[in-house]
Coordinates of C-alpha atoms in Angstrom, one line a residue:
M1 CA 194.1 50.3 155.7
Y2 CA 193.9 49.6 152.0
G3 CA 194.7 45.9 152.6
S4 CA 192.1 45.8 155.3
K5 CA 189.4 47.2 153.0
I6 CA 190.2 44.6 150.4
A7 CA 190.2 41.8 152.9
Y8 CA 186.8 42.7 154.3
K9 CA 185.3 43.4 150.9
N10 CA 186.2 39.8 149.8
L11 CA 184.9 38.4 153.1
I12 CA 181.5 40.3 152.7
I13 CA 181.1 38.9 149.2
S14 CA 182.2 35.4 150.2
I15 CA 179.8 35.0 153.0
P16 CA 176.5 35.0 151.1
N17 CA 178.0 32.7 148.4
L18 CA 179.1 30.2 151.0
T19 CA 175.7 30.5 152.8
L20 CA 173.9 29.5 149.6
A21 CA 176.5 26.8 148.9
F22 CA 175.7 25.1 152.2
A23 CA 171.9 25.7 151.6
T24 CA 171.9 24.0 148.2
W25 CA 174.1 21.1 149.3
T26 CA 172.1 20.2 152.4
M27 CA 168.6 21.0 151.0
W28 CA 168.0 17.3 150.4
S29 CA 167.5 16.8 154.1
I30 CA 164.3 18.9 153.7
V31 CA 163.4 17.9 150.2
V32 CA 163.1 14.2 151.1
T33 CA 160.9 14.9 154.2
T34 CA 158.7 17.1 152.1
V35 CA 158.4 14.4 149.4
Q36 CA 157.6 11.8 152.1
K37 CA 154.7 14.1 153.4
A38 CA 153.5 14.6 149.8
N39 CA 153.4 10.8 149.3
E40 CA 151.5 10.3 152.6
A41 CA 148.9 12.9 151.6
D42 CA 148.6 11.4 148.1
P43 CA 149.9 7.8 147.7
T44 CA 150.1 8.3 143.9
A45 CA 152.6 11.2 144.4
Y46 CA 156.3 10.6 143.9
T47 CA 156.0 6.8 143.9
F48 CA 159.2 6.4 141.8
P49 CA 157.8 3.6 139.5
D50 CA 161.2 2.6 138.3
L51 CA 162.1 1.3 141.8
G52 CA 159.3 -1.3 141.7
L53 CA 158.6 -0.9 145.4
D54 CA 155.5 -2.4 147.0
P55 CA 153.2 0.5 147.9
S56 CA 152.8 -1.0 151.4
D57 CA 156.6 -1.1 151.9
K58 CA 156.8 2.3 153.7
S59 CA 160.2 1.5 155.4
G60 CA 161.7 0.7 152.0
Y61 CA 160.4 3.9 150.6
R62 CA 161.8 5.9 153.5
A63 CA 165.1 4.2 153.1
M64 CA 165.4 5.1 149.4
L65 CA 164.6 8.7 150.3
L66 CA 167.3 8.8 152.9
L67 CA 169.8 7.6 150.3
L68 CA 169.5 10.9 148.4
P69 CA 170.9 13.2 151.2
S70 CA 173.7 10.6 151.6
I71 CA 174.5 10.8 147.8
A72 CA 174.5 14.6 147.9
G73 CA 176.7 14.5 151.0
L74 CA 179.3 12.2 149.4
A75 CA 179.4 14.3 146.2
G76 CA 179.9 17.6 148.2
A77 CA 182.7 16.1 150.2
T78 CA 184.4 14.8 147.0
F79 CA 184.2 18.2 145.3
R80 CA 185.9 19.6 148.4
V81 CA 188.9 17.5 147.6
T82 CA 189.4 19.4 144.4
N83 CA 188.4 22.7 146.0
S84 CA 191.1 22.1 148.7
F85 CA 193.8 22.8 146.2
M86 CA 191.8 25.1 143.9
V87 CA 192.7 28.5 145.1
A88 CA 196.4 28.4 144.2
A89 CA 195.5 27.2 140.7
T90 CA 192.5 29.4 139.9
G91 CA 192.4 32.2 142.5
G92 CA 189.7 32.9 145.0
K93 CA 187.5 35.0 142.7
V94 CA 187.0 32.3 140.2
T95 CA 186.3 29.6 142.8
N96 CA 183.6 31.6 144.5
A97 CA 182.0 32.8 141.3
M98 CA 182.1 29.5 139.4
N99 CA 180.9 27.5 142.4
S100 CA 177.8 29.7 142.7
T101 CA 177.2 29.8 138.9
L102 CA 177.4 26.1 138.4
A103 CA 175.2 25.4 141.4
I104 CA 172.3 27.1 139.5
L105 CA 172.2 24.2 137.0
P106 CA 171.1 21.4 139.5
M107 CA 168.6 23.8 141.0
I108 CA 166.9 24.2 137.6
A109 CA 167.0 20.4 137.2
L110 CA 165.5 19.8 140.7
A111 CA 162.7 22.2 140.0
I112 CA 161.8 20.6 136.7
A113 CA 162.1 17.1 138.1
F114 CA 159.7 17.6 141.0
S115 CA 157.2 19.3 138.8
Q116 CA 156.4 15.8 137.6
K117 CA 154.3 13.5 139.8
D118 CA 155.9 10.4 138.4
V119 CA 159.5 11.6 138.3
P120 CA 161.8 8.5 138.0
Y121 CA 164.1 7.9 140.9
W122 CA 167.1 7.6 138.6
V123 CA 166.7 11.3 137.7
L124 CA 167.0 12.3 141.3
C125 CA 170.1 10.1 141.6
I126 CA 171.7 12.4 138.9
V127 CA 170.4 15.7 140.4
A128 CA 171.4 14.9 144.0
P129 CA 175.2 14.5 143.4
C130 CA 175.2 17.6 141.2
C131 CA 174.1 19.6 144.3
G132 CA 177.6 18.8 145.6
F133 CA 179.0 21.9 144.0
G134 CA 177.8 23.7 147.1
G135 CA 179.5 21.3 149.4
G136 CA 182.8 21.7 147.6
A137 CA 182.7 25.5 147.9
F138 CA 183.5 25.6 151.6
A139 CA 187.1 24.3 151.2
S140 CA 188.1 26.9 148.5
S141 CA 186.2 29.7 150.3
M142 CA 187.9 29.2 153.6
S143 CA 191.3 28.7 152.0
G144 CA 190.9 31.8 149.9
I145 CA 189.8 34.1 152.8
S146 CA 192.6 32.9 155.0
F147 CA 195.2 34.6 152.8
F148 CA 193.6 38.0 153.2
F149 CA 193.9 38.2 157.0
P150 CA 196.9 38.2 159.5
K151 CA 197.0 35.3 161.9
R152 CA 195.7 37.4 164.8
K153 CA 192.5 38.1 162.9
Q154 CA 192.0 34.7 161.2
G155 CA 190.0 33.2 164.0
M156 CA 187.2 35.8 163.7
A157 CA 187.4 36.1 159.9
L158 CA 187.3 32.4 159.3
G159 CA 184.6 32.0 162.0
L160 CA 182.4 34.6 160.4
N161 CA 182.8 33.1 156.9
A162 CA 182.1 29.6 158.1
G163 CA 179.7 30.4 160.8
I164 CA 177.4 32.6 158.7
G165 CA 178.0 30.3 155.8
N166 CA 176.9 27.3 157.9
L167 CA 173.6 29.2 158.5
G168 CA 172.7 28.1 155.0
V169 CA 171.7 24.8 156.5
S170 CA 169.3 26.6 158.8
V171 CA 168.0 28.7 155.9
T172 CA 167.2 25.6 154.0
Q173 CA 165.6 23.9 156.9
L174 CA 163.6 27.0 158.0
V175 CA 162.6 28.5 154.6
L176 CA 162.0 25.5 152.3
P177 CA 159.2 23.9 154.2
Q178 CA 157.3 27.2 154.1
L179 CA 158.0 27.7 150.3
A180 CA 156.8 24.2 149.6
G181 CA 153.5 25.0 151.1
Y182 CA 152.2 27.4 148.5
A183 CA 152.5 28.3 144.8
A184 CA 155.3 30.9 145.2
F185 CA 156.5 30.3 141.6
G186 CA 153.3 29.0 140.1
G187 CA 152.8 25.4 139.0
M188 CA 150.5 22.7 140.4
A189 CA 150.7 21.1 143.9
I190 CA 151.6 17.5 144.1
G191 CA 150.5 15.8 147.3
A192 CA 149.6 19.3 148.6
K193 CA 153.2 20.3 148.3
Y194 CA 155.2 22.5 145.9
V195 CA 158.6 20.7 146.1
M196 CA 159.6 22.4 142.8
N197 CA 159.7 25.8 144.6
T198 CA 162.8 24.7 146.5
G199 CA 164.8 24.7 143.3
W200 CA 163.4 27.9 141.8
F201 CA 164.1 29.8 145.0
Y202 CA 167.8 29.0 144.9
V203 CA 168.1 29.7 141.2
L204 CA 167.1 33.3 142.1
C205 CA 169.3 33.6 145.1
L206 CA 172.4 32.1 143.5
T207 CA 172.1 34.4 140.5
I208 CA 172.1 37.5 142.8
A209 CA 175.0 36.2 144.9
A210 CA 177.2 35.2 141.9
A211 CA 177.2 38.6 140.3
P212 CA 179.3 40.5 142.9
A213 CA 181.7 37.6 143.1
W214 CA 182.4 38.0 139.3
L215 CA 182.6 41.8 139.5
W216 CA 184.4 42.7 142.7
M217 CA 186.3 39.8 144.3
N218 CA 190.1 39.8 144.2
Y219 CA 193.0 37.4 143.6
M220 CA 196.2 37.1 145.6
P221 CA 199.1 37.9 143.3
Q222 CA 200.6 34.4 143.5
H223 CA 197.3 32.7 142.7
G224 CA 195.5 31.8 139.5
A225 CA 196.5 32.0 135.8
K226 CA 197.6 35.1 134.1
R227 CA 194.2 35.6 132.4
L228 CA 190.6 35.0 133.7
T229 CA 189.9 32.5 130.9
G230 CA 193.0 30.5 132.0
S231 CA 191.7 30.4 135.6
I232 CA 188.3 29.3 134.5
I233 CA 189.7 26.5 132.4
A234 CA 191.9 25.4 135.3
Y235 CA 188.8 25.4 137.5
L236 CA 186.7 23.3 135.1
R237 CA 189.5 20.8 134.7
L238 CA 190.0 20.3 138.4
Q239 CA 186.2 20.2 139.0
G240 CA 186.1 17.5 136.3
C241 CA 188.5 15.4 138.3
G242 CA 186.0 15.8 141.2
F243 CA 183.2 14.5 138.9
L244 CA 185.2 11.4 138.3
G245 CA 185.3 10.7 142.0
V246 CA 181.6 11.5 142.4
I247 CA 180.7 9.2 139.5
V248 CA 182.7 6.3 141.2
G249 CA 181.4 6.9 144.7
A250 CA 177.8 7.9 144.0
G251 CA 177.5 5.4 141.1
L252 CA 178.6 2.5 143.2
M253 CA 176.4 3.6 146.1
I254 CA 173.3 3.4 143.9
A255 CA 174.4 0.3 142.1
S256 CA 175.1 -1.6 145.3
N257 CA 171.9 -0.6 147.1
S258 CA 170.1 -3.9 146.3
W259 CA 173.0 -5.9 147.6
V260 CA 173.2 -4.2 151.0
A261 CA 169.6 -3.2 151.5
D262 CA 168.8 -6.0 153.9
S263 CA 172.0 -5.6 156.0
P264 CA 172.5 -2.5 158.2
A265 CA 176.1 -3.5 158.8
L266 CA 176.9 -3.6 155.1
I267 CA 175.1 -0.2 154.6
I268 CA 177.5 1.3 157.2
L269 CA 180.5 -0.4 155.8
R270 CA 179.6 0.7 152.2
V271 CA 179.5 4.4 153.0
F272 CA 183.0 4.3 154.6
V273 CA 184.5 2.3 151.7
L274 CA 182.9 4.4 149.0
S275 CA 183.8 7.7 150.7
A276 CA 187.5 6.6 150.8
L277 CA 187.3 5.3 147.2
A278 CA 185.7 8.6 145.9
C279 CA 188.4 10.6 147.7
V280 CA 191.3 8.5 146.3
T281 CA 189.9 8.5 142.8
T282 CA 189.7 12.3 142.8
L283 CA 193.2 12.7 144.1
A284 CA 194.5 10.4 141.4
A285 CA 192.6 12.2 138.7
M286 CA 193.9 15.5 139.9
W287 CA 197.5 14.3 139.7
F288 CA 197.3 12.5 136.3
L289 CA 194.8 14.7 134.4
S290 CA 195.8 18.3 135.5
S291 CA 197.8 20.5 133.2
G292 CA 201.5 21.0 133.8
E293 CA 201.1 24.5 135.3
V294 CA 198.4 23.3 137.7
K295 CA 200.3 20.1 138.5
E296 CA 203.3 22.2 139.6
K297 CA 201.1 24.1 142.0
L298 CA 199.6 20.9 143.3
R299 CA 203.1 19.5 143.8
A300 CA 204.1 22.5 145.9
Q301 CA 201.0 21.8 148.2
R302 CA 201.4 18.1 148.6
V303 CA 204.0 18.7 151.4
I304 CA 201.1 19.0 153.8
F305 CA 200.7 15.2 153.7
S306 CA 204.2 14.6 155.1
D307 CA 203.3 16.5 158.2
K308 CA 201.7 14.3 160.9
H309 CA 199.8 17.2 162.3
T310 CA 197.8 17.4 159.0
W311 CA 196.4 14.0 159.9
Y312 CA 195.9 14.7 163.6
M313 CA 193.9 17.8 162.7
T314 CA 192.0 16.0 160.1
W315 CA 190.9 13.4 162.8
L316 CA 189.8 16.3 165.0
Y317 CA 188.0 18.2 162.3
I318 CA 186.0 15.1 161.4
M319 CA 184.7 15.3 165.0
T320 CA 183.7 19.0 164.7
F321 CA 182.6 19.8 161.2
G322 CA 181.9 16.2 160.2
S323 CA 179.6 15.9 163.1
F324 CA 178.0 19.3 162.5
I325 CA 177.2 18.7 158.8
G326 CA 176.3 15.0 159.4
Y327 CA 173.8 15.7 162.1
S328 CA 172.4 18.7 160.1
N329 CA 171.8 16.3 157.2
A330 CA 170.2 13.6 159.4
F331 CA 168.4 15.6 162.0
P332 CA 165.1 16.4 160.2
K333 CA 164.7 12.7 159.1
L334 CA 165.7 11.5 162.6
I335 CA 163.0 13.6 164.2
Q336 CA 160.5 12.3 161.6
D337 CA 161.4 8.7 162.0
V338 CA 162.0 8.4 165.7
F339 CA 159.1 10.5 166.9
G340 CA 156.8 10.5 163.9
Y341 CA 155.8 6.8 164.1
L342 CA 154.6 4.5 166.9
P343 CA 156.2 1.2 167.7
D344 CA 153.7 -0.6 165.5
G345 CA 154.7 1.5 162.5
S346 CA 151.6 3.7 162.4
V347 CA 151.8 7.5 162.2
N348 CA 152.1 9.2 165.6
P349 CA 149.2 11.8 165.7
N350 CA 151.1 13.8 168.3
A351 CA 154.4 13.9 166.5
P352 CA 156.5 17.1 166.8
S353 CA 156.7 19.2 163.6
V354 CA 159.9 18.6 161.7
A355 CA 159.6 22.1 160.1
A356 CA 159.3 23.8 163.5
Y357 CA 162.4 22.2 165.0
A358 CA 164.8 20.9 162.3
W359 CA 166.5 24.2 161.6
L360 CA 167.3 25.0 165.3
G361 CA 170.3 22.6 165.5
A362 CA 172.2 23.9 162.5
G363 CA 171.3 27.5 163.4
L364 CA 172.7 27.2 166.9
G365 CA 175.8 25.4 165.6
S366 CA 176.4 28.1 163.0
I367 CA 176.1 30.9 165.5
A368 CA 178.5 29.1 167.9
R369 CA 181.2 28.7 165.2
P370 CA 182.4 32.3 165.1
F371 CA 182.0 32.4 168.9
G372 CA 184.5 29.5 169.1
G373 CA 186.9 31.4 166.8
W374 CA 186.5 34.6 168.8
L375 CA 187.0 32.7 172.2
S376 CA 190.1 31.0 170.8
D377 CA 191.6 34.3 169.8
K378 CA 190.8 35.7 173.3
C379 CA 192.3 32.7 175.1
N380 CA 195.1 32.6 172.6
S381 CA 194.4 28.9 172.5
G382 CA 192.1 27.0 170.1
A383 CA 193.0 23.8 171.8
T384 CA 191.4 24.9 175.1
V385 CA 188.1 25.6 173.4
T386 CA 188.3 22.3 171.5
H387 CA 189.1 20.3 174.7
W388 CA 186.0 21.5 176.6
G389 CA 183.8 21.3 173.5
T390 CA 184.8 17.7 173.0
I391 CA 183.9 16.8 176.6
I392 CA 180.4 18.4 176.0
E393 CA 180.0 16.4 172.8
I394 CA 180.7 13.1 174.5
V395 CA 178.2 13.7 177.3
S396 CA 175.4 15.0 175.1
T397 CA 175.8 12.3 172.5
V398 CA 175.5 9.5 175.1
A399 CA 172.4 11.3 176.5
I400 CA 170.8 11.5 173.1
G401 CA 171.3 7.8 172.6
V402 CA 169.5 7.1 175.9
F403 CA 166.5 9.3 174.9
V404 CA 166.3 7.8 171.4
K405 CA 166.1 4.3 172.9
L406 CA 163.4 5.4 175.3
A407 CA 161.4 7.1 172.5
K408 CA 161.6 4.2 170.1
G409 CA 160.1 1.8 172.7
S410 CA 157.4 4.1 173.9
A411 CA 153.7 4.3 173.0
T412 CA 154.0 8.1 173.4
P413 CA 157.4 8.9 171.9
E414 CA 156.7 12.6 172.0
D415 CA 157.2 12.5 175.7
W416 CA 160.9 12.1 175.2
F417 CA 161.2 14.8 172.5
A418 CA 162.0 17.7 174.8
P419 CA 165.1 16.2 176.4
F420 CA 166.2 14.8 173.1
L421 CA 166.0 18.2 171.5
I422 CA 167.8 20.0 174.4
C423 CA 170.7 17.5 174.3
F424 CA 170.9 17.7 170.5
L425 CA 171.0 21.5 170.6
I426 CA 173.8 21.3 173.1
L427 CA 175.6 18.9 170.8
F428 CA 175.2 21.2 167.8
A429 CA 176.5 24.2 169.8
S430 CA 179.6 22.3 170.9
T431 CA 180.4 21.0 167.4
G432 CA 179.9 24.6 166.1
S433 CA 182.2 26.2 168.7
S434 CA 184.8 23.5 168.1
N435 CA 184.6 24.1 164.4
G436 CA 185.8 27.6 165.0
S437 CA 188.5 26.6 167.5
T438 CA 190.0 23.8 165.3
F439 CA 190.2 26.1 162.3
R440 CA 192.0 28.6 164.5
Q441 CA 194.4 25.9 165.6
M442 CA 195.3 25.0 162.0
S443 CA 195.6 28.6 160.9
V444 CA 198.1 29.3 163.7
M445 CA 199.9 25.9 163.6
F446 CA 200.9 26.1 159.9
P447 CA 202.5 28.8 157.8
P448 CA 200.1 30.6 155.3
E449 CA 201.0 28.6 152.2
K450 CA 200.5 25.3 154.1
A451 CA 197.5 26.5 156.2
G452 CA 195.3 27.2 153.2
P453 CA 195.6 23.6 151.7
V454 CA 195.4 22.1 155.2
L455 CA 192.2 24.0 155.9
G456 CA 190.8 22.8 152.6
W457 CA 191.9 19.2 153.0
T458 CA 190.6 18.7 156.5
S459 CA 187.3 20.3 155.6
A460 CA 187.1 18.0 152.6
V461 CA 187.6 14.8 154.5
A462 CA 185.3 15.9 157.3
A463 CA 182.6 16.8 154.8
Y464 CA 182.1 13.0 154.2
G465 CA 180.2 13.2 157.5
A466 CA 177.3 14.6 155.4
S467 CA 177.2 11.1 153.7
V468 CA 178.3 8.9 156.6
F469 CA 175.9 10.2 159.3
P470 CA 172.7 9.8 157.3
A471 CA 173.8 6.4 156.1
C472 CA 174.6 5.3 159.7
F473 CA 171.4 6.6 161.1
G474 CA 169.5 5.0 158.2
A475 CA 171.0 1.7 159.0
G476 CA 170.4 2.2 162.7
L477 CA 166.7 3.0 162.1
K478 CA 166.4 0.0 159.8
G479 CA 168.1 -2.3 162.4
G480 CA 166.7 -0.7 165.5
F481 CA 170.0 0.4 167.0
V482 CA 170.2 4.1 166.5
D483 CA 171.3 4.4 170.2
I484 CA 174.3 2.1 169.5
I485 CA 175.3 4.4 166.6
L486 CA 175.3 7.4 168.9
Y487 CA 177.4 5.5 171.5
C488 CA 179.9 4.6 168.8
F489 CA 180.2 8.3 167.9
A490 CA 180.8 9.2 171.5
G491 CA 183.6 6.6 171.6
Y492 CA 185.2 8.3 168.6
Y493 CA 184.9 11.7 170.3
F494 CA 186.8 10.3 173.3
T495 CA 189.7 9.4 171.0
C496 CA 189.7 13.0 169.7
L497 CA 189.8 14.3 173.3
L498 CA 193.0 12.3 173.8
V499 CA 194.6 13.5 170.6
N500 CA 193.9 17.1 171.2
Y501 CA 195.0 16.9 174.8
W502 CA 198.3 15.1 174.1
F503 CA 199.5 17.2 171.1
Y504 CA 197.9 20.6 171.5
Y505 CA 196.5 21.2 175.0
R506 CA 198.6 19.8 177.8
K507 CA 201.5 21.6 179.4
N508 CA 204.7 21.2 177.3
C509 CA 202.7 19.7 174.5
E510 CA 204.3 19.3 171.0
R511 CA 202.4 22.2 169.3
P512 CA 200.5 24.5 171.6
C513 CA 197.9 26.3 169.5

């Protein structure tokens, strides 16, 4: 009973911290659409003079805005690499508390930056990757919570932590457009919008959430340093390694933009190359720059890379969480750019409201995640839930591609919005439920000391979807082949169906889970 109370206490404190981590990481998907509306209402607002863009180049302006969620996505995924191995070195208490505490800093910077009508674009390129603290938090949060619960309860516990945590995306997409509409924290409107409110709101929320993490969360006996200060130093040192990866990945993404801007194929290639480079840079920094004590704990965890099922589950988790966070990051901008403009480039007067619909997908996917974990526990098979979820993902993704193609070529694109939305909500629900089932597969497949790092590692790699998906859709919008992008995603999902079926689902498979 005592152990159960401690476990649920840590889960209850972890959930709001993880929810806000997701909210602050993915907020750029709403911030950029709000900035775009402000600029349309007042052409002198947020023009980013340092870019030297022609005021008539609306597609170029929109492309530069779409780069910011991609940068934040890449940073969050890179910080997940360090967070994947953080719990053993620092303990769950420090990772939760420090992630929320540090996330306050970029929120202050964002609020100050958007209080200026002529804020330079380079300032946003610094603030956006710093929001990656929230993206990194997921790996350490899930890894840390997994140690408190027995395997028979991990599906529901991890599903609640991740599912309610994922609702942070919906919180951002539902609440921030409303907050940006009035002077909630004072200040002057710019383009009839108060974009600075989005930062001040999360400063307040993060401060409230971080306090109980510092006061009441627990360590597992084998985790962290002997003293709190030692764990904090270990945290900062590992997070610094993540910063090196972020600087390399995000820095090269910004520096190379002028080289690839006119080639959608190069834009897509770039995001894959830089994601891999940022990840490898971070892993190398962790190995060579960590202290002897931390390095010893990292050495004990590196055995996960010699297990082929670590890589198979990484491939599957990219399909589930990578898709969820990628679509969440791209969905608001996709609605705006596919249905908000007519084929001649003029604004569609009958366009659906981004604020009214953008939050639905992430919300449904978040709710479906604990359901996927619960159903996996009930069936005693996460692979079964993953199998059927993958089939649904394939069908819905192909259907979305068809409706996007029809909408882009129509003089009344809003006619195709309803079927587009329904299929996308089905896709979000299937990625959400499969998030829960694949996590359950890993927690059952691996022993506890391997399961934690595997859960963290797979979530880190999958999180690059937050960068890859907006970049791919941005390239597709620029080149007019968004439907092809979706068909390629469906093809990838089919390979995941085969992997899951062969190794985990079929009769007499290698590792039923």
